[in-house]
Short mmCIF file of C-alpha atoms and ligand atoms in Angstrom, two decimals:
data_model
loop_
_atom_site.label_atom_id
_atom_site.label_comp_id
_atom_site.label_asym_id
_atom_site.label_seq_id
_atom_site.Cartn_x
_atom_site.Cartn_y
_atom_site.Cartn_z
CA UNK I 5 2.54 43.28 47.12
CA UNK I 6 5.59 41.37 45.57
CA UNK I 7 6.13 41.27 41.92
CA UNK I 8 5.09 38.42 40.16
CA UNK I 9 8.06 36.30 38.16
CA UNK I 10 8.45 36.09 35.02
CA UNK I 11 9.66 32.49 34.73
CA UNK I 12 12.27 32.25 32.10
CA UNK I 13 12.53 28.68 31.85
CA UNK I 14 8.45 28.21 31.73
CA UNK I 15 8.40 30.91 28.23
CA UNK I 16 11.36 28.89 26.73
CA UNK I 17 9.63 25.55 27.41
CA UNK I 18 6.96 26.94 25.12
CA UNK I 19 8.96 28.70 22.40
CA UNK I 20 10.79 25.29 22.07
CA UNK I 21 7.68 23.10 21.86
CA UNK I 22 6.50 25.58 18.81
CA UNK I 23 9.99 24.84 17.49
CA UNK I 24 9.52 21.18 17.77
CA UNK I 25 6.31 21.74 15.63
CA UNK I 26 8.45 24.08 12.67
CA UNK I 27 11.16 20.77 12.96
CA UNK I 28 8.89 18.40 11.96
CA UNK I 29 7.21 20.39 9.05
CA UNK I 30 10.81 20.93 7.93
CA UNK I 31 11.53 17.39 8.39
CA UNK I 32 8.45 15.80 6.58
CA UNK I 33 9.91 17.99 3.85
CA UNK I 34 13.21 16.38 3.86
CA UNK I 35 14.74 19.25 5.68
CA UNK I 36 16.99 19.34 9.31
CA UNK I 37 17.92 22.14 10.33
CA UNK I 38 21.89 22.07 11.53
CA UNK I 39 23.92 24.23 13.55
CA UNK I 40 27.51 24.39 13.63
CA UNK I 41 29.35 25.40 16.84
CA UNK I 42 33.04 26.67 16.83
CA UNK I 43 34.52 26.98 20.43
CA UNK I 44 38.17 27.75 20.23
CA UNK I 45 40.41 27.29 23.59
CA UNK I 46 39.27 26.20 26.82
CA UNK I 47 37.46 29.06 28.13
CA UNK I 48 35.42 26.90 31.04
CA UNK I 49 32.11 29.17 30.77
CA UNK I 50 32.34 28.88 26.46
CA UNK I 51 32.93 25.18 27.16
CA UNK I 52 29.69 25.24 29.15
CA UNK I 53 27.88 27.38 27.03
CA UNK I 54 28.63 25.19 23.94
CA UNK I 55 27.96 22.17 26.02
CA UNK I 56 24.30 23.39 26.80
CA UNK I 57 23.83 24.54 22.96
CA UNK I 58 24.84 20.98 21.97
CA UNK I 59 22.23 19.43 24.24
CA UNK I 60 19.37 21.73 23.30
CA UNK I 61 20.52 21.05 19.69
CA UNK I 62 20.00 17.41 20.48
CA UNK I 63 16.99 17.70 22.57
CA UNK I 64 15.22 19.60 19.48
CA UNK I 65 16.05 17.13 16.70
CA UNK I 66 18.79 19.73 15.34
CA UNK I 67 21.52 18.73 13.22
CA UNK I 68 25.05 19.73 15.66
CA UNK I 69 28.17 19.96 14.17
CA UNK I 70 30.64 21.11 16.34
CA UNK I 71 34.33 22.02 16.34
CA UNK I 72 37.00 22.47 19.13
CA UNK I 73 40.11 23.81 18.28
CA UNK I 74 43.09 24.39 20.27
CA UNK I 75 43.93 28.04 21.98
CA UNK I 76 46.55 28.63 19.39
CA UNK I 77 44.33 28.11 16.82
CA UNK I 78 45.19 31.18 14.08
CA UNK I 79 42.85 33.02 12.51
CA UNK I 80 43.14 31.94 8.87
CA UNK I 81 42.65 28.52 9.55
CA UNK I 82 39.18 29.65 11.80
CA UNK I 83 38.35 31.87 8.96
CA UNK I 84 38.92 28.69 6.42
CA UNK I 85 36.49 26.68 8.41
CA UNK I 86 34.15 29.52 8.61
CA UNK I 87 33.88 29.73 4.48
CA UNK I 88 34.04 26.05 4.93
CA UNK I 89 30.60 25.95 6.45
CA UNK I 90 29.16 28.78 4.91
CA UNK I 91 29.03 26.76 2.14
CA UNK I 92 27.71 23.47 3.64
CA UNK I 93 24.60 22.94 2.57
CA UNK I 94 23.46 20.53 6.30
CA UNK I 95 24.23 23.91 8.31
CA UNK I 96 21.78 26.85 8.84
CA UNK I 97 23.65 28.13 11.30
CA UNK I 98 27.37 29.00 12.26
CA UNK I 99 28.09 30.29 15.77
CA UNK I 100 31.45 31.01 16.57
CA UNK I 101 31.43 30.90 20.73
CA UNK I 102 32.99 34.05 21.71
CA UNK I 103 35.20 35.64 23.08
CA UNK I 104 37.99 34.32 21.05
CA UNK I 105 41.79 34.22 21.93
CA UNK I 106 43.66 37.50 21.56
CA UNK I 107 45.38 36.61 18.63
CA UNK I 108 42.16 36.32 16.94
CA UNK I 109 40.00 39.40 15.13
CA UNK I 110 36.64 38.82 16.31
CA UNK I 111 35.52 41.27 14.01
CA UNK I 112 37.07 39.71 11.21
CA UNK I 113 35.41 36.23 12.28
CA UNK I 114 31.83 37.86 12.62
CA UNK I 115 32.31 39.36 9.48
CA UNK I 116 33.44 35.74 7.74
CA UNK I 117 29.79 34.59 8.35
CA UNK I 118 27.72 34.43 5.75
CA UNK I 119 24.56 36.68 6.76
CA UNK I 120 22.25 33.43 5.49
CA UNK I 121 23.69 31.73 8.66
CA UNK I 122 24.54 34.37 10.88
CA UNK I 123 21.97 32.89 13.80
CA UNK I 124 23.47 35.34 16.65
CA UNK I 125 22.74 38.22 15.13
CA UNK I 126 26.09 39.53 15.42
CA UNK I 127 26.88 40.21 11.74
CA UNK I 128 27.18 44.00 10.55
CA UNK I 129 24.03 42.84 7.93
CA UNK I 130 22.03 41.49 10.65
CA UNK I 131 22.92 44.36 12.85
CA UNK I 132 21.86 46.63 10.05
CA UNK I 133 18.84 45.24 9.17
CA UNK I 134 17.77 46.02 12.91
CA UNK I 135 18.04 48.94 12.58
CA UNK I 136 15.89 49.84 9.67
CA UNK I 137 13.34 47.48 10.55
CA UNK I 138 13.65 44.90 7.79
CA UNK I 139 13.41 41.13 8.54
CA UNK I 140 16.33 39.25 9.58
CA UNK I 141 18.20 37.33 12.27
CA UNK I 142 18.05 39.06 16.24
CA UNK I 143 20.97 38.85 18.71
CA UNK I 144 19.82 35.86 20.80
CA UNK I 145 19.86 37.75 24.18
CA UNK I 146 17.67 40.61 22.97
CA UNK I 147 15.39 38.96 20.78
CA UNK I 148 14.88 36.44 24.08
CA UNK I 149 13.78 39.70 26.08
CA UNK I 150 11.48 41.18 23.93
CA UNK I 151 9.56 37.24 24.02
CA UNK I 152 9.87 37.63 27.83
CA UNK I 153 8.33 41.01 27.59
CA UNK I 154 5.83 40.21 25.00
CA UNK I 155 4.41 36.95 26.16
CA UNK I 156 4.18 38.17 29.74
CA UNK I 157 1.66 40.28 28.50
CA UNK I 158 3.51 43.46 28.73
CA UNK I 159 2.48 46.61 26.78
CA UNK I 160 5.17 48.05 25.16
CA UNK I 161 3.84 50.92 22.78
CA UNK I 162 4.11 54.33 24.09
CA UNK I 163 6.02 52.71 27.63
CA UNK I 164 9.72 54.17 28.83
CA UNK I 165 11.94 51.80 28.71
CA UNK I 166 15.24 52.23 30.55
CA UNK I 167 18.54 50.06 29.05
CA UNK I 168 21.39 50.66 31.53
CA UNK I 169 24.35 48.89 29.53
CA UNK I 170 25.47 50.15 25.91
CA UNK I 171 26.98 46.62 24.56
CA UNK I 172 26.88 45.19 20.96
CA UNK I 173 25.25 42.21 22.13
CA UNK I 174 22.20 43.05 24.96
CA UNK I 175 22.06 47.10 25.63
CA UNK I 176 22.33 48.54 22.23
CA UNK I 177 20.57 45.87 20.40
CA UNK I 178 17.63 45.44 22.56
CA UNK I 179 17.13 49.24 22.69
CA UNK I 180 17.02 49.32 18.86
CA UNK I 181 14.33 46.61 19.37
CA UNK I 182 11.94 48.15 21.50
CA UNK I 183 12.17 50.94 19.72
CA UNK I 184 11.27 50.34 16.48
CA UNK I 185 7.59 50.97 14.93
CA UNK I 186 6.32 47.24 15.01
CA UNK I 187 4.12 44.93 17.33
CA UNK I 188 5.82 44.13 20.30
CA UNK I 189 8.09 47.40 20.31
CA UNK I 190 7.00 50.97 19.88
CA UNK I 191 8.57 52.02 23.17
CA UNK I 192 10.23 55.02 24.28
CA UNK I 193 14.05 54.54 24.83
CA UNK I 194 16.47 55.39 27.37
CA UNK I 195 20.14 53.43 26.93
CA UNK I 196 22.34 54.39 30.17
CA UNK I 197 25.89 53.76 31.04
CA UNK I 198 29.00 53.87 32.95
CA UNK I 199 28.79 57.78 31.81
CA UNK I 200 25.41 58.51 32.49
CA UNK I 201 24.48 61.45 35.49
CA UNK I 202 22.16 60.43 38.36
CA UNK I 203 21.64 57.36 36.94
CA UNK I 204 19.30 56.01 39.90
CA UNK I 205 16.91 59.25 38.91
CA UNK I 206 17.07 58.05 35.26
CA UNK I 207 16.26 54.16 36.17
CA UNK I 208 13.59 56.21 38.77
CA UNK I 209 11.70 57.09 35.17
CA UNK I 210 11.44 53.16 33.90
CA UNK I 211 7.98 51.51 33.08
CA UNK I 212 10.03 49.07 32.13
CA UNK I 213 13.76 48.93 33.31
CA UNK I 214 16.78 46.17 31.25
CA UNK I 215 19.77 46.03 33.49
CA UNK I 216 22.59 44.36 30.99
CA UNK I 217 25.34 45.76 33.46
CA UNK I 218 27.67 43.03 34.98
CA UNK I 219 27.39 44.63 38.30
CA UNK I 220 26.14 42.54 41.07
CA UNK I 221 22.95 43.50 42.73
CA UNK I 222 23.90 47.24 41.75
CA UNK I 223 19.94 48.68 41.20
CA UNK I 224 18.17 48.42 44.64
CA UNK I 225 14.59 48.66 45.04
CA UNK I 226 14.49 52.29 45.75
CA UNK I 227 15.85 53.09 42.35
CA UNK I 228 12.87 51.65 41.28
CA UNK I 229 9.26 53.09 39.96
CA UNK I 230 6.65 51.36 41.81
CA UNK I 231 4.68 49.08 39.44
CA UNK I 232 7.91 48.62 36.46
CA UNK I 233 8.73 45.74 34.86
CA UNK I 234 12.19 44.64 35.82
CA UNK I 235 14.22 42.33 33.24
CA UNK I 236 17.62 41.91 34.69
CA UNK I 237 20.06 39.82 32.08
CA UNK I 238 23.48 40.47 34.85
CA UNK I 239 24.85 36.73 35.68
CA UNK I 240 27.39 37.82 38.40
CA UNK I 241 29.15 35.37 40.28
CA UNK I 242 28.93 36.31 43.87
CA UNK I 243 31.83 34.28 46.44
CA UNK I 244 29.40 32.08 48.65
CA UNK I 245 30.90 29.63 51.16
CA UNK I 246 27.43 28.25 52.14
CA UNK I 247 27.30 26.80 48.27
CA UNK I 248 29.13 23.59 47.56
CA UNK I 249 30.51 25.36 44.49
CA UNK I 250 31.82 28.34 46.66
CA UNK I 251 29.54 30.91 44.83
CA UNK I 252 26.18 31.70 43.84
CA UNK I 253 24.51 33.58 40.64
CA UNK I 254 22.89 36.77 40.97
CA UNK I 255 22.03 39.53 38.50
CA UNK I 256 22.25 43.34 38.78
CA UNK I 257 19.32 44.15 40.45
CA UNK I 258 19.32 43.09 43.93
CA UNK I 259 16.21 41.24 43.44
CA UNK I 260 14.41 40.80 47.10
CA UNK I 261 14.65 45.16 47.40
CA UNK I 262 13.06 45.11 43.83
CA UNK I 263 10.86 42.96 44.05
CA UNK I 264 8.85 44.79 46.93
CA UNK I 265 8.34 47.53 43.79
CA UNK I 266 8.14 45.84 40.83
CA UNK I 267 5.15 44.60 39.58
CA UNK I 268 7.11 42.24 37.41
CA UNK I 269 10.62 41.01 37.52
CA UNK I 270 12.86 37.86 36.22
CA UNK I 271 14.70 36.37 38.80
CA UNK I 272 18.81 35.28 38.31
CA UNK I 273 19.12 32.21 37.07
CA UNK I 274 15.85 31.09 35.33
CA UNK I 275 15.14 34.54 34.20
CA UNK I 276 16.57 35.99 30.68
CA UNK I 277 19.31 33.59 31.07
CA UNK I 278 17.64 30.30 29.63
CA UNK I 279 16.12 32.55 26.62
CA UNK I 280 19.43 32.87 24.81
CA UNK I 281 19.58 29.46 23.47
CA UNK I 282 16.07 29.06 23.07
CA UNK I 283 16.58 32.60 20.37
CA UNK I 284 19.61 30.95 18.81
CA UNK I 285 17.71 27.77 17.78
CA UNK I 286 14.62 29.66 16.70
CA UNK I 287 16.86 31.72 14.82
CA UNK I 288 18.21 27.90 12.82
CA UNK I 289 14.99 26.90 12.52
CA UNK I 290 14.17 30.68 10.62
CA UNK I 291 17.31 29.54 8.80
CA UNK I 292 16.48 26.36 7.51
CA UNK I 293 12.38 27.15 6.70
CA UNK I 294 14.10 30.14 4.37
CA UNK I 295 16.28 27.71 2.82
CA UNK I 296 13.02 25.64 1.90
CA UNK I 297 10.94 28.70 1.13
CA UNK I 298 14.07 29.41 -1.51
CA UNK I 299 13.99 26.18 -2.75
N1 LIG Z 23 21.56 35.84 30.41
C1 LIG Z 23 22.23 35.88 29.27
O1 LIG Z 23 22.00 35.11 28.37
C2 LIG Z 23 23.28 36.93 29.11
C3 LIG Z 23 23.77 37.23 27.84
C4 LIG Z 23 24.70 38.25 27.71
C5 LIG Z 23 25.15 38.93 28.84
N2 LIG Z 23 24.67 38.58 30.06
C6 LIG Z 23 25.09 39.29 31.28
O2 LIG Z 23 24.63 40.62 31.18
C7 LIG Z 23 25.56 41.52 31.78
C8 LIG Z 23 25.99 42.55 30.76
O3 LIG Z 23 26.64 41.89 29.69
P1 LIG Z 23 27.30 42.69 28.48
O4 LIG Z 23 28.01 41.70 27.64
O5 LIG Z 23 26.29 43.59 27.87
O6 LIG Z 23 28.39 43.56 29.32
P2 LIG Z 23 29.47 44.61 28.87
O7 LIG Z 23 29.85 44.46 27.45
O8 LIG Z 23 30.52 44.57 29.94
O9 LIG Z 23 28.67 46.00 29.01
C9 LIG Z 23 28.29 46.48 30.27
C10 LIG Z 23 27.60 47.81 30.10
O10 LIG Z 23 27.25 48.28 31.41
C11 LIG Z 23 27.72 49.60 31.59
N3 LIG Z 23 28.15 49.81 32.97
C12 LIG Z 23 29.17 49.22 33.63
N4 LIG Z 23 29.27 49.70 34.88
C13 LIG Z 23 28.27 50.61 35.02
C14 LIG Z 23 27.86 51.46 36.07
N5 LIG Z 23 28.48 51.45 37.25
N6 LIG Z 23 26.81 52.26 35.85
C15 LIG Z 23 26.17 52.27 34.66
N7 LIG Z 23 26.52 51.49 33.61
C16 LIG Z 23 27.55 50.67 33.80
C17 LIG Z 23 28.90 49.75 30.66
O11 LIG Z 23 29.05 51.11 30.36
P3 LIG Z 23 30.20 51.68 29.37
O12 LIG Z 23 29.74 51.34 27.98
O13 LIG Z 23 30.21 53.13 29.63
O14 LIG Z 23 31.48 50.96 29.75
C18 LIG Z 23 28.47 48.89 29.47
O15 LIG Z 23 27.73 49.64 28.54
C19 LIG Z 23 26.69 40.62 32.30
O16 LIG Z 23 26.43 40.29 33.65
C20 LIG Z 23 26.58 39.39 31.45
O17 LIG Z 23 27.09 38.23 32.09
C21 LIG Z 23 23.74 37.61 30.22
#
């Protein structure tokens, strides 16, 4: 039997109507939460991506304050308007749209944030706190996977989950996630890579497998244990002439193979993909209800 979906844009519909709830209780307090957005250059997909976080902003009641700067932007003066709205008391949240032009330390930038508004989850703190299971802001992407996961109904304690992909911001995060000793986690990790031996028998061992790859359509259904839960994050642009645009979106598992295995699986787009913004606003909203609860 085919795997059921697990509709991305259906679990973000809900987390966002719980965060319309948490707005208004912040609101009748006096409180909006605000996010600032810093795209620098003209990178079309950042330009899109900050487009979309603008509109969900909107959409949500959120305070947006955002700032383009030009490609030769250098970094002092990004790093000035970083401290700049660190200390701005109408922002929660600073997210600097990445990547940033080469003349620019993104490291550096990250760093600037103050971990109070550091709502991607990107910040050594943040990154930290992961780790040792304290409280504190999740890397949107992850954090959005783990909902997926965990509202989908799927048990995670005692399960193998398989991570092929290593990177700061989905494969080594979300594998510090699952793994920790909490609700929602508890699982058994596996984090592949470009490095790793017989990597089909490895995915072969996955209750649950997280492709966070960039490869198009690279894991095929026979890679696959029958019955696992298949989260693919890959957004690949694949050349297709039949599309008006000239190409088409797929992830890294070639879905229809999987999906003959799987017992679950997100599809590419409307998958993990809408999740990421839906994380970063939850993650203002924690912002701004800790700024009250400080108060
Ligand atoms: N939906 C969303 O919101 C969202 C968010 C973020 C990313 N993405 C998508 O997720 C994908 C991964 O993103 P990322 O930023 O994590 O990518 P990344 O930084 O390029 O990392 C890719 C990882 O995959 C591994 N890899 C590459 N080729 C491999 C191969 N042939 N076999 C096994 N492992 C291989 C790399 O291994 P090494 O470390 O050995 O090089 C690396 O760890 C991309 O398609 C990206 O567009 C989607």
């Amino acid at each position: 039997m085919a795997a059921e979906l697990i509709d991305g844009k259906e679990i973000s519909r809900e987390i966002r109507d719980e965060l319309k709830t948490r707005i208004a209780t912040l609101k009748a307090k006096g409180v909006t939460p605000g996010l600032a957005v810093v795209l620098v250059g003209d990178n079309p997909a950042s330009r899109v991506y900050v487009g979309m976080k603008e509109k969900t902003c909107s959409d949500l009641g959120v305070f947006s304050d955002s700032h383009r700067l030009g490609v030769e932007t250098g970094q002092e003066e990004l790093l000035e308007l970083v401290r700049r709205l660190n200390s701005d008391s109408r922002i929660n949240g600073i997210l600097v749209q990445l990547p940033l032009p080469g003349q620019i330390d993104e490291a550096a930038v990250i760093t600037a944030i103050s971990p109070d508004k550091d709502v991607d989850g990107f910040h050594p703190v943040s990154l930290g706190r992961l780790v040792i299971g304290l409280e504190g802001f999740r890397p949107c992407t992850p954090a959005g996977i783990q909902e997926l996961l965990v509202r989908s109904g799927v048990e995670l304690s005692g399960k193998h989950v398989v991570v092929v992909g290593r990177s700061n911001i989905v494969g080594k995060p979300v594998a510090i996630m699952l793994m920790q000793k909490a609700a929602g986690a508890d699982a058994t990790v596996t984090v592949a890579h470009s490095r790793t031996a017989d990597l089909p028998a490895v995915v072969r061992n996955a209750d649950v497998l997280i492709a966070a790859i960039g490869r198009a359509e690279m894991i095929t259904g026979d890679w696959i244990k029958p019955g696992a839960v298949v989260i693919d994050v890959g957004t690949n642009r694949v050349e297709d002439p039949s599309r008006k645009r000239g190409y088409r979106l797929t992830g890294d598992v070639h879905f229809d193979s999987a999906r003959q295995v799987a017992s679950l699986i997100t599809p590419v787009p409307g998958g993990v993909g809408p999740m990421t913004i839906t994380m970063l606003m939850a993650n203002t909203v924690l912002s701004a209800e800790r700024v009250l609860g400080k108060g």
